[in-house]
Tab-separated table of C-alpha atoms and ligand atoms in Angstrom:
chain	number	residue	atom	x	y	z
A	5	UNK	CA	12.540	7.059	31.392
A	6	UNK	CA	11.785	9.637	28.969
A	7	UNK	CA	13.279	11.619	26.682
A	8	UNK	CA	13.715	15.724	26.655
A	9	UNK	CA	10.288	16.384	25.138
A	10	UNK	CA	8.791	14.006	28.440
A	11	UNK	CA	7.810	11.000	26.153
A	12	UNK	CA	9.041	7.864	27.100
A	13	UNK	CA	12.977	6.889	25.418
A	14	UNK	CA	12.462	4.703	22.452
A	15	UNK	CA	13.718	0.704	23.088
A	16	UNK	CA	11.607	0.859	26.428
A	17	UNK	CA	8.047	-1.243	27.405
A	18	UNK	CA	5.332	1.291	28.639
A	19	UNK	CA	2.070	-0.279	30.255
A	20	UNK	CA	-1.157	1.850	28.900
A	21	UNK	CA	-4.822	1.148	30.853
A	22	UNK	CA	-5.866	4.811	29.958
A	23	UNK	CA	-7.944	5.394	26.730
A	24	UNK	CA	-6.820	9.285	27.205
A	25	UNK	CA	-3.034	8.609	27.258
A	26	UNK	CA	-1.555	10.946	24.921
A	27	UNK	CA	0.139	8.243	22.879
A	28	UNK	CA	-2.911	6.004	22.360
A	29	UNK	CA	-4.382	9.662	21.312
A	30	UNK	CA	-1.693	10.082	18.692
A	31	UNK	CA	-2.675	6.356	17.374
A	32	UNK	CA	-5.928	7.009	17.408
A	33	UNK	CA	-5.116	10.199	15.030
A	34	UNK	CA	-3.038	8.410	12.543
A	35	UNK	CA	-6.133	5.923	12.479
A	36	UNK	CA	-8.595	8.698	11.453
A	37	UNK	CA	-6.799	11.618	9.515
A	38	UNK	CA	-5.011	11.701	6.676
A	39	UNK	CA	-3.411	15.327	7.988
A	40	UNK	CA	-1.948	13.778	10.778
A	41	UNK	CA	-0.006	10.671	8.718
A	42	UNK	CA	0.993	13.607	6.469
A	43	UNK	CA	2.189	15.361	8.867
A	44	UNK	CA	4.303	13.015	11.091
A	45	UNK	CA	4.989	10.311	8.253
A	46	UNK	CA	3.743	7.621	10.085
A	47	UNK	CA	0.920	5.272	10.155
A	48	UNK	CA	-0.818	2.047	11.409
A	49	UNK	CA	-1.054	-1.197	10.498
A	50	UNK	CA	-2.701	-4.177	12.430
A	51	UNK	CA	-1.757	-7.327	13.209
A	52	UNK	CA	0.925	-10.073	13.877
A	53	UNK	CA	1.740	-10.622	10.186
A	54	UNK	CA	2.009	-7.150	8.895
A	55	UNK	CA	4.558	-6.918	12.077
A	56	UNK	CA	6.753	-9.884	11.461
A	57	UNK	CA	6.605	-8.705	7.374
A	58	UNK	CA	7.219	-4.768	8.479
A	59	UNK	CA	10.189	-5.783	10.330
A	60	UNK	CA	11.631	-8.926	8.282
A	61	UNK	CA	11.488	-5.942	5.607
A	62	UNK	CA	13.438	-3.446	7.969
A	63	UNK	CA	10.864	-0.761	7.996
A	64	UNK	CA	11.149	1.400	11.234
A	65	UNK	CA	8.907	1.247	13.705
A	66	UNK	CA	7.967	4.017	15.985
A	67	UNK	CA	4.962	1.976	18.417
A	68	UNK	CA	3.988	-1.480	19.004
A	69	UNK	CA	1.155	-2.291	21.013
A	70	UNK	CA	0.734	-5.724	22.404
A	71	UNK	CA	-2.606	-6.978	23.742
A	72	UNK	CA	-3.142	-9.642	26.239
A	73	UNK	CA	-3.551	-12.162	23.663
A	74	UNK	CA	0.618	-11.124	22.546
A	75	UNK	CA	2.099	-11.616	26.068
A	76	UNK	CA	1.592	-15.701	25.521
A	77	UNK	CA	2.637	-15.555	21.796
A	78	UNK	CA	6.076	-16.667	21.119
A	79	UNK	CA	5.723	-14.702	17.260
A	80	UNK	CA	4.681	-11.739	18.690
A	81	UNK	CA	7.226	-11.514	21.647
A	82	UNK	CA	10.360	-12.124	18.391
A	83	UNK	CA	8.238	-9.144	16.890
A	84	UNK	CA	8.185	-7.457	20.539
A	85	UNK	CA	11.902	-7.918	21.046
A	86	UNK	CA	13.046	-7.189	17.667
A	87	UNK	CA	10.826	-3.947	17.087
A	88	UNK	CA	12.481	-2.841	20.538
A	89	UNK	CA	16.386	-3.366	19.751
A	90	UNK	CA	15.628	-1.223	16.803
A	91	UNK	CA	14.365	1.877	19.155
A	92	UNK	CA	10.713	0.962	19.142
A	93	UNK	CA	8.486	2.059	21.930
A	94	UNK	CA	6.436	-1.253	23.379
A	95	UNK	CA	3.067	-0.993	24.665
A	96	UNK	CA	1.593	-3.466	26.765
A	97	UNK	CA	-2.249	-2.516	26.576
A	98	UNK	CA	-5.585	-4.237	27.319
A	99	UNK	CA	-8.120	-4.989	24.750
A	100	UNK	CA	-10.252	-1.754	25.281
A	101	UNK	CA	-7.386	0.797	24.232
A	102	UNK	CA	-6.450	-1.698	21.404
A	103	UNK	CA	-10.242	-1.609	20.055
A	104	UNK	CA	-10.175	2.582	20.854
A	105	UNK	CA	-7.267	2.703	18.599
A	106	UNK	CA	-8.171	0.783	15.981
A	107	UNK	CA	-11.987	1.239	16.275
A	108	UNK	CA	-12.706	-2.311	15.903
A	109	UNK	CA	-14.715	-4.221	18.274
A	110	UNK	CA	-12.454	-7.299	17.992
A	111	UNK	CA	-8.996	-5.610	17.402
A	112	UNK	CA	-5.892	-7.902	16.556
A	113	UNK	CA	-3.928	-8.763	19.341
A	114	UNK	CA	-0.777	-6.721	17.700
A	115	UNK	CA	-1.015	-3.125	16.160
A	116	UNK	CA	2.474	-1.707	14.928
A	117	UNK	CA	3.036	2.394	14.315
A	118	UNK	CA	5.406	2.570	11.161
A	119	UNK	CA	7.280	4.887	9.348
A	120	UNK	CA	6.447	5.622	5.699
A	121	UNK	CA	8.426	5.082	2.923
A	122	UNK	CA	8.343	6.016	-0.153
A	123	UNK	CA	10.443	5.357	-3.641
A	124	UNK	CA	10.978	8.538	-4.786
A	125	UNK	CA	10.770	9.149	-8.568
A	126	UNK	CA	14.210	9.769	-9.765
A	127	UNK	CA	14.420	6.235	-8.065
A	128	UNK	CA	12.616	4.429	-10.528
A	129	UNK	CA	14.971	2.162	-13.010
A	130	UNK	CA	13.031	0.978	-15.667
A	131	UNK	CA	16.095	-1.055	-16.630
A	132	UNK	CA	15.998	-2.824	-13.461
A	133	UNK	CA	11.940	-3.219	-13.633
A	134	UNK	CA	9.512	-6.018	-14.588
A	135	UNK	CA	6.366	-4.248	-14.607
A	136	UNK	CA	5.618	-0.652	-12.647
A	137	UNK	CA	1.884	-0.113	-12.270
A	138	UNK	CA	0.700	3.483	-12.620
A	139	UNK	CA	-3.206	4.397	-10.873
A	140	UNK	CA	-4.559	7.420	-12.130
A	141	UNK	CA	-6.076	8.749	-9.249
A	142	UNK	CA	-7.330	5.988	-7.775
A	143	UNK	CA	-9.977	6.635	-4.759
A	144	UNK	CA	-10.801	3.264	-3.077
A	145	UNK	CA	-8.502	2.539	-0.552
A	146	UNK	CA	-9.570	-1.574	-0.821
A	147	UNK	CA	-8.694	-0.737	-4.685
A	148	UNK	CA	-5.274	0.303	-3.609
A	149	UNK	CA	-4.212	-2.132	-1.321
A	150	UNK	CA	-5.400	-4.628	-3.517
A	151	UNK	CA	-3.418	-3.756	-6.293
A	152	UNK	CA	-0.870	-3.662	-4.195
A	153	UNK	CA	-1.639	-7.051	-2.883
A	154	UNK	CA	-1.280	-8.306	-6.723
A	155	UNK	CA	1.609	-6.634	-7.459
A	156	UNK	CA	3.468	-8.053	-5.011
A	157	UNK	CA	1.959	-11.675	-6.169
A	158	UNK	CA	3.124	-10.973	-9.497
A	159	UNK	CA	6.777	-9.992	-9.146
A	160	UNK	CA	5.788	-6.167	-10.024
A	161	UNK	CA	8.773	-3.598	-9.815
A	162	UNK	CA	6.074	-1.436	-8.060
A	163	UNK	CA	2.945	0.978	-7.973
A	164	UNK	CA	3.074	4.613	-9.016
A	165	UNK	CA	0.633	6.731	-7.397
A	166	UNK	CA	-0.694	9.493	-9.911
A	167	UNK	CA	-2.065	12.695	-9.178
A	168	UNK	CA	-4.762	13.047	-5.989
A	169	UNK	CA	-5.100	9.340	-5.041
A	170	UNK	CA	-6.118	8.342	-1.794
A	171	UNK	CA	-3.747	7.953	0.739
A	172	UNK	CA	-1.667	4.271	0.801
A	173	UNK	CA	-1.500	4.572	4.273
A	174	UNK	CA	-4.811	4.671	5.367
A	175	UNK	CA	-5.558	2.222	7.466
A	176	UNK	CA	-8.315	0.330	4.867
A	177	UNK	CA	-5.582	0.339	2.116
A	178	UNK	CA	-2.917	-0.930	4.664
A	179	UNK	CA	-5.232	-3.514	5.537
A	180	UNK	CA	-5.940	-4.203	2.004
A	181	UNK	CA	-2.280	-5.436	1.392
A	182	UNK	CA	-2.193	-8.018	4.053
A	183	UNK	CA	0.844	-7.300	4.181
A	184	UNK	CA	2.246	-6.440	1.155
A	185	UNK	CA	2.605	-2.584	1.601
A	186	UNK	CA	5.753	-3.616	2.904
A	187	UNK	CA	7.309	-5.342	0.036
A	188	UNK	CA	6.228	-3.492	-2.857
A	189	UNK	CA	7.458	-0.069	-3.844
A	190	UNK	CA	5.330	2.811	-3.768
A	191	UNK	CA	5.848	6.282	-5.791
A	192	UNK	CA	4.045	9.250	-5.531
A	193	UNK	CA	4.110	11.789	-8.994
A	194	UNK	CA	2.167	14.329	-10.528
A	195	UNK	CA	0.535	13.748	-14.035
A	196	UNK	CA	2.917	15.579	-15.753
A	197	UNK	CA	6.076	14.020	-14.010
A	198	UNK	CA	3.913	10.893	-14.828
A	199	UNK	CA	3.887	11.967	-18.386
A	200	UNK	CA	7.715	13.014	-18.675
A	201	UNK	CA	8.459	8.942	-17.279
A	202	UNK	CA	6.102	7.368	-19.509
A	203	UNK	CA	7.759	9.500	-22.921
A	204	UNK	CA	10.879	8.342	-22.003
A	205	UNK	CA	10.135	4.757	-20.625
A	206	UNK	CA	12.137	2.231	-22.737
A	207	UNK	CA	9.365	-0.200	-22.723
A	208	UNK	CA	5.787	-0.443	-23.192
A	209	UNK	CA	3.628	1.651	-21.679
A	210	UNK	CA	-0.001	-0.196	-21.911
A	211	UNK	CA	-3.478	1.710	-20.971
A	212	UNK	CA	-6.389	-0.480	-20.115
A	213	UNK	CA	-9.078	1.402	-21.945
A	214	UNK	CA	-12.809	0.877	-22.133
A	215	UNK	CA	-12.300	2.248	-25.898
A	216	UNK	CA	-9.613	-0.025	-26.862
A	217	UNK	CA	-9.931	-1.899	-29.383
A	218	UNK	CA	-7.025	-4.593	-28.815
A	219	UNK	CA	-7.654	-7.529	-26.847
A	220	UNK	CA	-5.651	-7.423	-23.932
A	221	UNK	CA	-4.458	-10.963	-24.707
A	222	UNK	CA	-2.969	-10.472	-28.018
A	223	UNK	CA	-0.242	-8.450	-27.004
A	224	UNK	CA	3.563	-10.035	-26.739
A	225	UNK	CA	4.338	-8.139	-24.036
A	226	UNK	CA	8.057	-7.386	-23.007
A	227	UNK	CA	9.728	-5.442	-20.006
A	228	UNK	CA	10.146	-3.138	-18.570
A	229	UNK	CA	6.168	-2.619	-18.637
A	230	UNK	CA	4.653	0.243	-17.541
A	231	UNK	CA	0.994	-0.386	-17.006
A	232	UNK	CA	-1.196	2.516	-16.814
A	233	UNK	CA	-4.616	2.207	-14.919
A	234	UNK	CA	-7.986	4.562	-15.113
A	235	UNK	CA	-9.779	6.443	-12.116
A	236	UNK	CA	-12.420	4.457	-10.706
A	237	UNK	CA	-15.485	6.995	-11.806
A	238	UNK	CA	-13.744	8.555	-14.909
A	239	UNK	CA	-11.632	5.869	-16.430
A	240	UNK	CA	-8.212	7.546	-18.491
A	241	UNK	CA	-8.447	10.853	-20.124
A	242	UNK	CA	-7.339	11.634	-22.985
A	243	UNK	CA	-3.932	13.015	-22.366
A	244	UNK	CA	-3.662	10.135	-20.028
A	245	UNK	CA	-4.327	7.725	-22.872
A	246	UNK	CA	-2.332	9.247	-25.344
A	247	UNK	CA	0.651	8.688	-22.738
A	248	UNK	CA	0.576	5.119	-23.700
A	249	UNK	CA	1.947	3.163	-26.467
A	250	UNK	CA	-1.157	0.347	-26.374
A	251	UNK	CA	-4.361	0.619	-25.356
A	252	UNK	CA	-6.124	-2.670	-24.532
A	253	UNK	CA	-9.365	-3.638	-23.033
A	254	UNK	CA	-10.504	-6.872	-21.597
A	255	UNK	CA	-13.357	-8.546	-22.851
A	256	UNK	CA	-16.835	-8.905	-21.149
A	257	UNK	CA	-20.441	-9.699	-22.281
A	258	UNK	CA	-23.032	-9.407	-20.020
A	259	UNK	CA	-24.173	-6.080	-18.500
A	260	UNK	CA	-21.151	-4.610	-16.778
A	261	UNK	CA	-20.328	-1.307	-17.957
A	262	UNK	CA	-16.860	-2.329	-16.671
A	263	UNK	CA	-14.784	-4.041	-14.414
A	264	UNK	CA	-13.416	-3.246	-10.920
A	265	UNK	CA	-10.707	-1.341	-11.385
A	266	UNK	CA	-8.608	-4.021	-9.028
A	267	UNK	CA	-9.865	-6.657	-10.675
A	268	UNK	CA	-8.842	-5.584	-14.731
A	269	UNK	CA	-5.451	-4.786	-12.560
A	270	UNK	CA	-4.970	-8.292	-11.987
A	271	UNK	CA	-5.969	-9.778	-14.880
A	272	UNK	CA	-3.836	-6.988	-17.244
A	273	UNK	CA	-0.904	-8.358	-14.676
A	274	UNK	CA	-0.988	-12.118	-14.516
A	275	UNK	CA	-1.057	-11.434	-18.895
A	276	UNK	CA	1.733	-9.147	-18.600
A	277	UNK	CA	3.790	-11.425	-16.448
A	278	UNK	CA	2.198	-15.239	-17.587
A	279	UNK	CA	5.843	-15.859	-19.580
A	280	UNK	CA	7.669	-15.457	-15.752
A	281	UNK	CA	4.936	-16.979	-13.752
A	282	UNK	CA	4.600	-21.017	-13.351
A	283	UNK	CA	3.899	-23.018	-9.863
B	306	SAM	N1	-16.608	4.646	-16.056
B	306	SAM	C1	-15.200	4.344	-16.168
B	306	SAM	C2	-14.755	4.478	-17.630
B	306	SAM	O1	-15.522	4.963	-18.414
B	306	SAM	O2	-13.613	4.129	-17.946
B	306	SAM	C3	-14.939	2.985	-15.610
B	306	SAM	C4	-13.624	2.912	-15.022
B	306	SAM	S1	-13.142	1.304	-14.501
B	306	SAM	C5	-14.104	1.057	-13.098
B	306	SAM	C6	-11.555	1.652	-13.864
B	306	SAM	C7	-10.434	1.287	-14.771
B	306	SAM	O3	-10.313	-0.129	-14.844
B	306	SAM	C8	-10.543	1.732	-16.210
B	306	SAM	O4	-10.149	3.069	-16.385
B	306	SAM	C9	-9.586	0.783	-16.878
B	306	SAM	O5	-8.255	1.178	-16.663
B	306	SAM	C10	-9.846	-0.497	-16.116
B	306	SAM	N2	-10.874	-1.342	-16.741
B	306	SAM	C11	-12.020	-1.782	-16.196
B	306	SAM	N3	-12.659	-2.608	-17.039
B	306	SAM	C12	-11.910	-2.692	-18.150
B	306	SAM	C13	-12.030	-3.410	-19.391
B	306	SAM	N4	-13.048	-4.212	-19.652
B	306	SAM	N5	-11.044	-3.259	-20.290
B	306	SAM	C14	-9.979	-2.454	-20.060
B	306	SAM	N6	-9.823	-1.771	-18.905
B	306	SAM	C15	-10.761	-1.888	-17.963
């Protein structure tokens, strides 16, 4: 069955053997180039878990391709069945298209093709927020999906992408979140739409600052937080820092020049959030 434009109707199974079918093409694509996630708003994330969280989270999804392994799994058929009443394109495929698309010699035995979401600014309700995480352009995509990873550990209202930071939906950052992509909201704003949120946040707004001279621990934090983050190579500029109403560093001896910029995110968090946090 397909549809007017000769691609197969969505909600149907579609066996694939052919490394040079156009849709494992188009995978392939969102894999590799930013350009082409841009441009179709979609993108690729691997594996059985990220599946079961995309859809227990109701994100749409456009593909899902199945490898041998899936066809025995009870999880992955749910996944299968579910991703299908909601208009999803299966695809049973063997394990050599599922390493082509993924470019992975041992590729999971489930890779989904989602649609991207995004919180758009106006969105953001600081009266309704724990903490929101801003990343000055941050470059790493493991950086990225880590934080993201953490903020969804924490309880964090969610992560504001600011200025040119690399792209959440690459297939590193995805990977990066285990999962978590899918349960943390993302926003995407210029610095000075950044700037216009932070002067009128209602809360803190903390920098982490390799020139600040308050111990990130002394702080009695409150929320909403905003908590702003430095660029990898650069740290925060100026006008960046003077956004912020503290500016804190964490304390180190030894010979770092600094920490990972991940790694301060986590610890600025789990001190930000300690009061709401307990096992
Ligand atoms: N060369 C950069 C600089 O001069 O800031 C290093 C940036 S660091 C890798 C990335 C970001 O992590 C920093 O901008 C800051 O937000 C945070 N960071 C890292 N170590 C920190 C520390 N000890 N105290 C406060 N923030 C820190």
């Amino acid at each position: 069955m397909t549809d007017q434009s000769g691609r197969p109707r969505v909600g149907a199974v579609k066996q694939i053997t052919s490394h040079s079918n156009p849709i494992v093409k188009e995978i392939k694509g969102l894999v590799t180039l930013r350009k082409h996630r841009s441009q179709s708003g979609l993108f690729v994330a691997e594996g059985l878990k990220l599946a079961t969280d995309a859809l227990a989270a109701g994100w749409s999804v456009r593909y899902l391709a199945l490898g041998p392994e899936a066809r025995d799994n009870p999880v992955a058929q749910r996944a299968a069945a579910s991703a299908k009443a909601r208009g999803a394109l299966i695809l049973e495929v063997n394990t050599g298209v599922l390493a082509a698309i993924t470019r992975r010699d041992n590729p999971q035995m489930v890779v989904g093709v989602y649609e991207q979401q995004l919180t758009p600014v106006d969105a953001i309700d600081p009266a309704r927020a724990t903490v929101w995480i801003a990343l000055d352009r941050v470059r790493d995509p493991g950086n990225l999906g880590t934080i993201i990873r953490t903020a969804d550990a924490v309880g964090a209202s969610g992560v504001m992408l600011v200025g040119d930071c690399t792209d959440p939906f690459a297939v590193e950052a995805v990977r990066a979140t285990m999962g978590s992509l899918f349960h943390v909201p993302l926003a995407r704003l210029s610095t000075d739409a950044f700037k216009a949120l932070a002067a009128k946040w209602p809360g803190m707004v903390v920098g982490t600052h390799l020139e600040g001279s308050v111990d990130y621990r002394s702080l009695d934090y409150s929320e909403p937080a905003l908590l702003l983050m430095g660029n990898e190579q650069q740290g925060l500029p100026a006008d960046m820092a003077a956004c912020c109403s503290h500016l804190v560093r964490i304390p180190q001896v030894g010979q770092a020049d600094s920490l990972n910029l991940a790694v301060a995110t986590g610890i600025a968090l789990y001190e930000i959030r300690r009061k709401h946090l307990s096992l």
